[in-house]
Amino acid sequence: MIASRTPCGAGRAILLAALLAAATGCGRRADVGPVVVSVIGDDAPEPAGSDRAGLSTADRVLTDSIAMGLVRFDAAGQIEAGVAQRWIVTDGGMRYVFRLRRARWADGSPVTAGQVVALLRRQLAKGARNPLAPYLTAIAGAVEMTPEVIEIELSRPRPDLLKLFAQPEMALVRTRAEVGAGPFRPTRRTGTTVFLTPVPDPDRDTATERAAEDDVGLLTERAARAIVRFADRQSDLVSGGTIADWPLVRAAQPAPANIRIDPAAGLFGLLVARRDGFLGDIGNRAAVAQAIDRAALTAAVSPDWTARDNLLPEQLDSATPPVSPAWAALPLAERRTAAAGVVARWRATRGGTAEVRLALPGGPGGTLLWSHLARDLYGIGVRPVRVAADDRDADLILIDRVAPYDSARWYLAEGCRDCSDQAQEAIEAARMAATLPDRARAIAAADAALTEDGGFIPLARPFRWSLVAYRLRAWTANARAWHPLNRLRDDTN
């Protein structure tokens, strides 16, 4: 029997609520009045403070709206000006010089280079709880050159530094009360909804009269409720959708034109969290990885979801193409036969049950994942047990993260927990490499070592969905799965 320790009654109730939405249809919402955005989550959005760890999707959306870093993402996930108006990269990529625009804080005072440097230093200080800190260690210092110019010096080249600076975790927030210099200001809060009004851009020659349609109401709510609201034409965007709630969208059957899937870059797979049991053996880890029918899993979700058996999605900044596991070229039937033989020999030697505890998200999407993974593992003689996503005793943990920037080192570092010494040493060598060729070679070595170790089992790319009203013509699917609130109706705003 396949064991599960996650109740499903609540999921059925949510699914029923989503089905009710189908009856209302998802017709076109007129471009009248403020844009209403539902972000899937539990708590009301809060701007980032000094502690950037643990920001929810709604927190990140709000922070990006009322504050910004030196740069930020546009509608297509590309770099655009933030607090910095323009920038140059010199000294072989070791020095970034930013000229600030005429930005103003929420109290109307001008943003100065000295203030920006102080905030950057606080974000980069040792012990700062910023999840991006491990990927910013090449920054040697930030200094004020003039009241409008700052310089950031690196100890090692980082071509993708701007993509890290564009993340909401790097937004320049003075305090939670004073917020930052973003394109919006919060005007009031009602329950879990924050109302935002655009801020005039002082760099523009002509001021445009603000219309009600430029305002945004940002709220957080459960996926089923957000889908119902959208179907009833009471909102314009449902954002932050993952695999966990995707079956609710299919049950509600919104108009196909409203359903958008981002080609998100990142990791979606199973991280080996414990190595003191069945998964302590490298052969057993490979057996689990090769037993999974990735094509069937992704096809059961969406034709737009891409399966993956490589840790790296593409070569990126590695010296070699992504390394494939040894079993990847075999037909699925042969893989499963070989995997079943490995498990049988282990059980005969140990005289026990091959059990694996799977930590998966709740909701109908988590159950969909469980049904496929459990079937595949049970088929090779492994007894799967479903546990909560935060269970500390789990053997395998689902990792579902969008990459903040396009470096293979991010994938390797995020996919390594107690992985082999060889893989850890190569990842560290990549971090400390003094030149880009040395870094590329170290990344390639780490990719090969981590793939051989089997510490991470890739399944697919991250799955990110949104429901988008027709009035949001500037909404654009992108690899960052990021959609700024001031780039929804008109990307020229």
XYZ file of C-alpha atoms in Angstrom:
493
model
C 0.000 0.000 0.000
C 1.195 3.559 -0.737
C 1.320 5.503 2.507
C 0.241 9.118 2.874
C 0.173 11.330 5.946
C -1.417 14.409 4.415
C -5.194 14.949 4.792
C -7.055 15.657 1.585
C -10.527 16.701 2.779
C -9.598 20.388 2.810
C -8.312 20.063 -0.749
C -11.675 18.738 -1.922
C -13.477 21.688 -0.366
C -11.159 24.134 -2.121
C -11.591 22.297 -5.395
C -15.383 22.556 -5.046
C -15.075 26.302 -4.550
C -12.994 26.574 -7.700
C -15.543 24.580 -9.667
C -18.192 27.108 -8.722
C -16.120 29.737 -10.464
C -16.472 27.949 -13.766
C -20.158 28.795 -13.917
C -19.468 32.538 -14.011
C -17.090 32.391 -16.991
C -14.064 34.612 -17.524
C -15.289 37.279 -19.880
C -13.481 40.458 -20.648
C -13.097 43.014 -17.847
C -13.410 46.620 -18.976
C -10.385 48.890 -18.644
C -12.132 51.016 -16.067
C -11.053 51.741 -12.509
C -8.002 50.547 -10.563
C -6.230 47.337 -11.519
C -6.986 44.626 -8.941
C -4.216 42.079 -8.389
C -4.602 38.899 -6.328
C -1.359 37.284 -5.217
C -1.722 33.734 -3.961
C -0.749 33.469 -0.311
C -1.928 33.506 3.273
C -0.837 36.795 4.858
C -1.319 40.424 3.904
C 1.624 41.820 1.900
C 4.301 43.657 3.878
C 7.288 45.598 2.518
C 10.742 44.190 3.132
C 12.532 45.520 6.199
C 16.140 44.995 7.217
C 15.473 41.244 7.301
C 14.960 40.077 3.708
C 14.715 36.373 4.571
C 11.345 34.685 4.297
C 9.646 37.197 2.008
C 6.435 35.819 0.536
C 5.508 36.374 -3.103
C 3.107 39.132 -2.048
C 5.835 40.780 0.066
C 8.174 40.762 -2.930
C 5.506 42.241 -5.239
C 4.718 45.008 -2.754
C 8.391 45.759 -2.104
C 9.106 45.992 -5.841
C 6.198 48.421 -6.186
C 6.996 50.883 -3.416
C 10.787 50.592 -3.535
C 13.417 49.719 -6.114
C 17.073 48.875 -6.296
C 19.676 50.386 -8.565
C 17.950 48.519 -11.383
C 14.758 46.499 -11.719
C 12.969 44.149 -14.113
C 10.663 45.343 -16.867
C 7.589 43.488 -18.192
C 9.756 41.032 -20.161
C 12.098 40.263 -17.270
C 14.877 42.421 -18.725
C 16.935 45.000 -16.849
C 15.665 48.581 -16.780
C 16.584 51.652 -14.768
C 15.693 51.745 -11.111
C 17.189 54.301 -8.763
C 20.103 54.356 -11.208
C 19.442 56.140 -14.493
C 22.382 54.583 -16.338
C 25.522 52.586 -15.647
C 28.784 51.413 -17.167
C 30.948 48.361 -16.504
C 34.722 48.896 -16.593
C 38.002 47.247 -15.646
C 37.139 43.938 -17.286
C 33.854 43.596 -15.430
C 35.381 44.357 -12.008
C 33.861 47.812 -11.570
C 30.262 49.051 -11.940
C 29.573 52.794 -11.986
C 25.958 53.945 -11.532
C 24.568 57.437 -12.082
C 21.416 58.022 -10.058
C 18.277 59.530 -11.493
C 16.266 62.235 -9.736
C 14.441 59.789 -7.518
C 12.708 60.807 -4.305
C 11.878 58.973 -1.116
C 8.321 58.703 0.132
C 8.753 61.875 2.219
C 9.728 63.846 -0.891
C 13.438 64.147 -0.092
C 15.908 63.350 -2.886
C 17.724 60.029 -3.048
C 21.465 60.618 -2.705
C 24.457 58.441 -3.497
C 25.498 58.445 0.154
C 22.141 57.034 1.218
C 22.239 54.363 -1.492
C 25.746 53.286 -0.485
C 24.712 53.046 3.179
C 21.699 50.892 2.318
C 23.750 48.639 0.041
C 26.369 48.160 2.738
C 23.657 47.208 5.208
C 22.300 44.608 2.784
C 25.774 43.186 2.162
C 27.011 43.275 5.757
C 28.190 40.050 7.326
C 25.241 38.385 9.020
C 22.607 40.168 6.905
C 19.616 37.861 6.399
C 19.359 38.377 2.654
C 18.805 35.128 0.689
C 20.857 36.577 -2.172
C 23.892 37.248 0.054
C 25.682 33.968 -0.872
C 25.710 35.108 -4.507
C 26.997 38.623 -3.784
C 30.259 37.737 -2.043
C 32.307 39.031 -4.997
C 31.350 42.613 -4.092
C 34.408 44.142 -2.443
C 32.896 47.536 -1.674
C 30.543 50.364 -2.601
C 31.584 54.018 -2.466
C 30.046 57.427 -3.163
C 31.873 59.173 -6.014
C 29.627 62.257 -6.187
C 26.137 62.993 -4.794
C 24.773 61.383 -7.985
C 27.327 58.644 -8.703
C 28.281 55.460 -6.870
C 30.866 52.821 -7.683
C 30.750 49.129 -6.849
C 34.037 47.258 -6.940
C 34.270 43.482 -7.329
C 37.005 41.100 -6.275
C 35.920 38.598 -8.938
C 33.997 39.186 -12.201
C 30.238 38.676 -12.137
C 28.599 39.304 -15.532
C 25.072 38.719 -14.167
C 25.327 41.102 -11.220
C 22.585 43.419 -12.511
C 20.004 40.612 -12.447
C 20.703 40.122 -8.763
C 20.419 43.865 -8.124
C 17.018 43.829 -9.874
C 15.522 41.359 -7.386
C 13.063 42.771 -4.797
C 15.404 41.527 -2.051
C 17.857 44.207 -3.224
C 15.307 47.047 -3.186
C 16.464 50.124 -1.298
C 14.107 50.372 1.673
C 14.878 52.977 4.329
C 12.387 51.650 6.886
C 9.068 49.841 6.684
C 7.339 53.132 7.487
C 9.276 55.305 5.029
C 9.549 52.556 2.391
C 11.521 53.452 -0.722
C 11.547 55.261 -4.048
C 9.399 52.901 -6.083
C 6.873 53.658 -8.827
C 3.959 53.519 -6.316
C 3.083 54.820 -2.883
C 0.707 52.991 -0.550
C -2.323 55.136 0.210
C -4.365 52.914 2.520
C -4.841 49.344 3.656
C -8.077 47.420 4.089
C -7.776 43.910 5.431
C -5.319 42.067 3.210
C -5.525 44.711 0.460
C -2.973 47.495 -0.040
C -4.011 50.349 -2.326
C -1.217 51.841 -4.427
C -1.020 55.123 -6.328
C 1.661 55.850 -8.952
C 4.355 58.396 -8.207
C 5.144 61.078 -10.837
C 8.522 60.506 -12.463
C 10.664 63.645 -11.966
C 12.878 62.661 -14.933
C 10.009 63.069 -17.367
C 9.724 66.404 -19.151
C 5.938 66.457 -19.096
C 3.648 65.432 -16.286
C 0.678 63.294 -17.165
C -2.593 63.504 -15.330
C -3.172 60.490 -13.132
C -6.172 58.342 -13.970
C -8.018 55.915 -11.707
C -6.859 53.085 -14.002
C -3.245 53.781 -12.965
C -3.992 52.807 -9.364
C -3.572 49.251 -8.113
C -5.282 47.274 -5.381
C -2.938 44.495 -4.231
C -4.368 41.714 -2.083
C -3.326 38.281 -0.856
C -5.713 35.336 -0.818
C -5.921 31.597 -1.265
C -5.814 30.301 -4.828
C -9.431 29.074 -4.927
C -10.740 32.437 -3.755
C -8.505 34.311 -6.198
C -9.713 32.167 -9.104
C -13.349 32.726 -8.124
C -12.784 36.477 -7.920
C -11.145 36.526 -11.357
C -13.891 34.388 -12.894
C -16.473 36.812 -11.498
C -14.560 39.667 -13.195
C -13.731 41.281 -9.847
C -9.966 41.223 -10.427
C -7.562 41.635 -13.319
C -4.655 39.413 -12.382
C -4.022 36.298 -10.315
C -0.295 36.006 -9.745
C 2.046 33.657 -7.922
C 0.467 30.431 -9.161
C 2.468 27.209 -8.789
C 1.906 23.524 -9.383
C 0.261 23.288 -5.941
C -2.913 25.042 -7.147
C -2.872 24.377 -10.882
C -5.635 21.713 -10.784
C -7.989 24.406 -9.452
C -7.436 26.440 -12.601
C -8.222 23.463 -14.801
C -11.358 22.735 -12.787
C -12.552 26.335 -13.031
C -11.992 26.398 -16.818
C -11.312 30.106 -17.348
C -11.079 31.362 -20.915
C -7.891 29.947 -22.477
C -6.764 33.452 -23.446
C -6.660 34.379 -19.753
C -4.344 31.525 -18.748
C -0.651 32.397 -19.020
C 2.328 30.163 -18.281
C 5.795 31.615 -17.686
C 8.817 29.820 -19.206
C 10.396 30.038 -15.771
C 14.079 29.235 -15.354
C 15.048 27.509 -12.131
C 14.845 24.255 -10.222
C 11.956 21.844 -9.836
C 13.019 18.529 -8.388
C 13.688 16.419 -5.321
C 16.534 17.331 -2.990
C 18.083 14.495 -0.999
C 17.765 15.799 2.556
C 18.819 12.691 4.514
C 21.506 10.129 3.767
C 21.225 7.873 6.775
C 18.842 5.299 5.282
C 17.956 3.953 1.877
C 19.156 7.106 0.130
C 22.536 6.902 1.822
C 23.620 4.629 -1.029
C 24.536 6.366 -4.295
C 23.109 3.495 -6.321
C 19.763 3.792 -4.551
C 19.609 7.515 -5.260
C 20.205 6.790 -8.940
C 17.509 4.085 -8.872
C 14.928 6.571 -7.563
C 15.929 9.177 -10.139
C 15.727 6.843 -13.117
C 12.388 5.305 -12.097
C 10.440 8.541 -12.482
C 8.452 9.033 -15.695
C 9.004 12.755 -16.152
C 7.203 12.924 -19.485
C 4.026 11.450 -17.973
C 4.233 13.817 -14.996
C 4.561 16.977 -17.055
C 1.988 15.851 -19.621
C -0.538 15.334 -16.819
C -0.115 18.988 -15.857
C 0.304 21.006 -19.055
C 1.781 20.718 -22.559
C 3.642 23.928 -21.710
C 5.587 22.243 -18.907
C 9.043 20.981 -19.875
C 10.505 17.850 -18.276
C 14.179 17.792 -17.323
C 16.715 15.213 -16.176
C 19.678 17.636 -16.088
C 20.515 19.822 -13.122
C 21.479 22.695 -15.450
C 18.805 23.781 -17.951
C 21.469 24.857 -20.453
C 25.190 25.515 -20.521
C 24.938 29.010 -19.013
C 28.403 29.959 -17.683
C 29.752 26.405 -17.517
C 32.690 25.316 -19.655
C 30.724 22.317 -20.933
C 27.105 21.485 -21.829
C 24.918 20.178 -18.975
C 25.934 16.737 -17.725
C 23.316 14.030 -18.114
C 23.057 11.102 -15.693
C 24.308 7.768 -17.037
C 20.782 6.342 -17.238
C 19.265 9.228 -19.220
C 19.824 7.627 -22.639
C 18.030 4.381 -21.729
C 14.355 3.721 -22.492
C 12.077 4.083 -19.485
C 11.310 0.354 -19.280
C 15.013 -0.537 -19.150
C 15.640 2.134 -16.544
C 12.883 0.812 -14.324
C 14.043 -2.775 -14.658
C 17.562 -1.784 -13.659
C 16.251 0.347 -10.766
C 14.074 -2.492 -9.472
C 17.123 -4.772 -9.497
C 19.128 -2.277 -7.419
C 16.326 -2.000 -4.861
C 15.846 -5.778 -4.689
C 19.539 -6.355 -4.009
C 19.569 -3.669 -1.314
C 16.519 -5.186 0.388
C 18.010 -8.683 0.234
C 21.219 -7.427 1.830
C 19.565 -5.294 4.484
C 16.536 -7.492 5.050
C 14.271 -4.486 5.453
C 11.879 -2.175 3.630
C 13.139 0.448 1.213
C 11.165 3.485 2.436
C 11.394 7.076 1.259
C 9.612 10.008 2.941
C 8.531 12.593 0.369
C 7.937 16.185 1.508
C 5.453 17.705 -0.941
C 3.245 20.814 -0.930
C -0.385 20.555 0.089
C -3.297 21.214 -2.222
C -4.488 19.319 -5.274
C -1.241 19.962 -7.142
C 0.746 18.311 -4.377
C -1.591 15.334 -4.586
C -1.102 15.167 -8.360
C 2.666 15.085 -7.877
C 2.299 12.471 -5.157
C 0.220 10.173 -7.327
C 2.828 10.098 -10.083
C 5.908 9.888 -7.877
C 4.385 7.287 -5.567
C 3.338 5.104 -8.491
C 6.829 5.216 -9.993
C 8.614 4.469 -6.714
C 6.239 1.723 -5.696
C 6.834 0.161 -9.096
C 10.524 -0.473 -8.331
C 9.936 -1.777 -4.798
C 10.325 1.447 -2.840
C 7.660 2.305 -0.252
C 6.898 6.048 -0.507
C 5.459 7.990 2.418
C 4.020 11.456 1.859
C 4.807 13.990 4.585
C 4.223 17.723 4.981
C 6.405 20.138 3.039
C 8.124 21.315 6.243
C 8.729 17.851 7.752
C 12.295 17.838 9.070
C 12.554 14.062 8.843
C 11.822 13.935 5.116
C 14.239 12.045 2.890
C 13.312 13.927 -0.279
C 12.137 17.551 -0.361
C 10.499 19.196 -3.356
C 12.513 22.234 -4.468
C 10.508 24.644 -6.633
C 12.452 27.890 -7.154
C 12.848 30.411 -9.937
C 16.483 31.320 -10.561
C 17.269 34.941 -9.614
C 19.979 35.140 -12.281
C 21.500 33.044 -15.053
C 24.531 31.454 -13.442
C 25.060 27.712 -13.210
C 26.536 28.220 -9.748
C 23.093 29.097 -8.402
C 21.681 25.793 -9.648
C 24.611 23.854 -8.193
C 24.558 25.575 -4.813
C 20.778 25.245 -4.443
C 20.903 21.576 -5.490
C 23.592 20.614 -2.989
C 22.759 19.621 0.585
C 25.364 17.406 2.207
C 26.437 16.449 -1.307
C 29.801 14.859 -2.022
C 33.008 16.578 -0.926
C 34.090 16.712 -4.553
C 30.918 18.588 -5.559
C 31.137 21.006 -2.620
C 34.784 21.776 -3.332
C 34.052 22.455 -6.996
C 31.111 24.759 -6.132
C 33.347 26.720 -3.754
C 36.092 26.865 -6.379
C 33.581 28.373 -8.803
C 32.628 31.022 -6.236
C 36.247 31.982 -5.598
C 37.536 31.759 -9.189
C 39.538 34.846 -10.134
C 38.741 34.638 -13.849
C 35.688 33.673 -15.859
C 37.449 30.735 -17.600
C 38.500 29.331 -14.209
C 34.956 29.775 -12.948
C 33.532 28.012 -16.002
C 35.829 25.029 -15.526
C 34.976 24.766 -11.822
C 31.254 24.921 -12.612
C 31.616 22.121 -15.150
C 33.447 19.993 -12.578
C 30.754 20.696 -9.975
C 27.991 19.797 -12.430
C 29.645 16.439 -13.171
C 30.289 15.707 -9.480
C 26.784 16.615 -8.313
C 25.152 14.666 -11.142
C 27.201 11.582 -10.242
C 26.426 12.038 -6.542
C 22.675 12.120 -7.198
C 22.019 14.645 -4.445
C 19.351 16.388 -6.495
C 16.796 14.673 -8.753
C 15.667 17.086 -11.494
C 12.094 16.703 -12.721
C 11.145 19.761 -14.780
C 11.419 23.526 -14.965
C 9.437 25.501 -12.351
C 5.747 25.773 -13.232
C 4.332 29.297 -12.859
C 0.851 30.295 -13.973
C -1.186 33.499 -13.931
C -4.706 34.533 -14.866
C -4.505 37.748 -16.859
C -7.353 40.019 -17.923
C -7.394 41.414 -21.436
C -6.898 44.976 -20.157
C -3.379 44.055 -18.995
C -1.927 44.186 -22.490
C 1.674 44.686 -21.321
C 1.784 41.511 -19.213
C 4.563 39.392 -20.736
C 5.597 35.835 -19.957
C 9.283 35.657 -19.064
C 11.992 33.435 -17.567
C 12.026 35.340 -14.281
C 8.259 34.829 -13.848
C 8.173 38.413 -12.622
C 5.545 41.002 -13.516
C 5.969 44.538 -12.090
C 2.696 46.247 -11.222
C 3.630 49.371 -13.187
C 4.201 47.271 -16.318
C 0.789 45.658 -16.682
C -1.485 47.967 -18.685
C 1.103 49.995 -20.579
C 4.774 49.098 -20.668
C 5.714 52.728 -21.378
C 4.587 53.868 -17.906
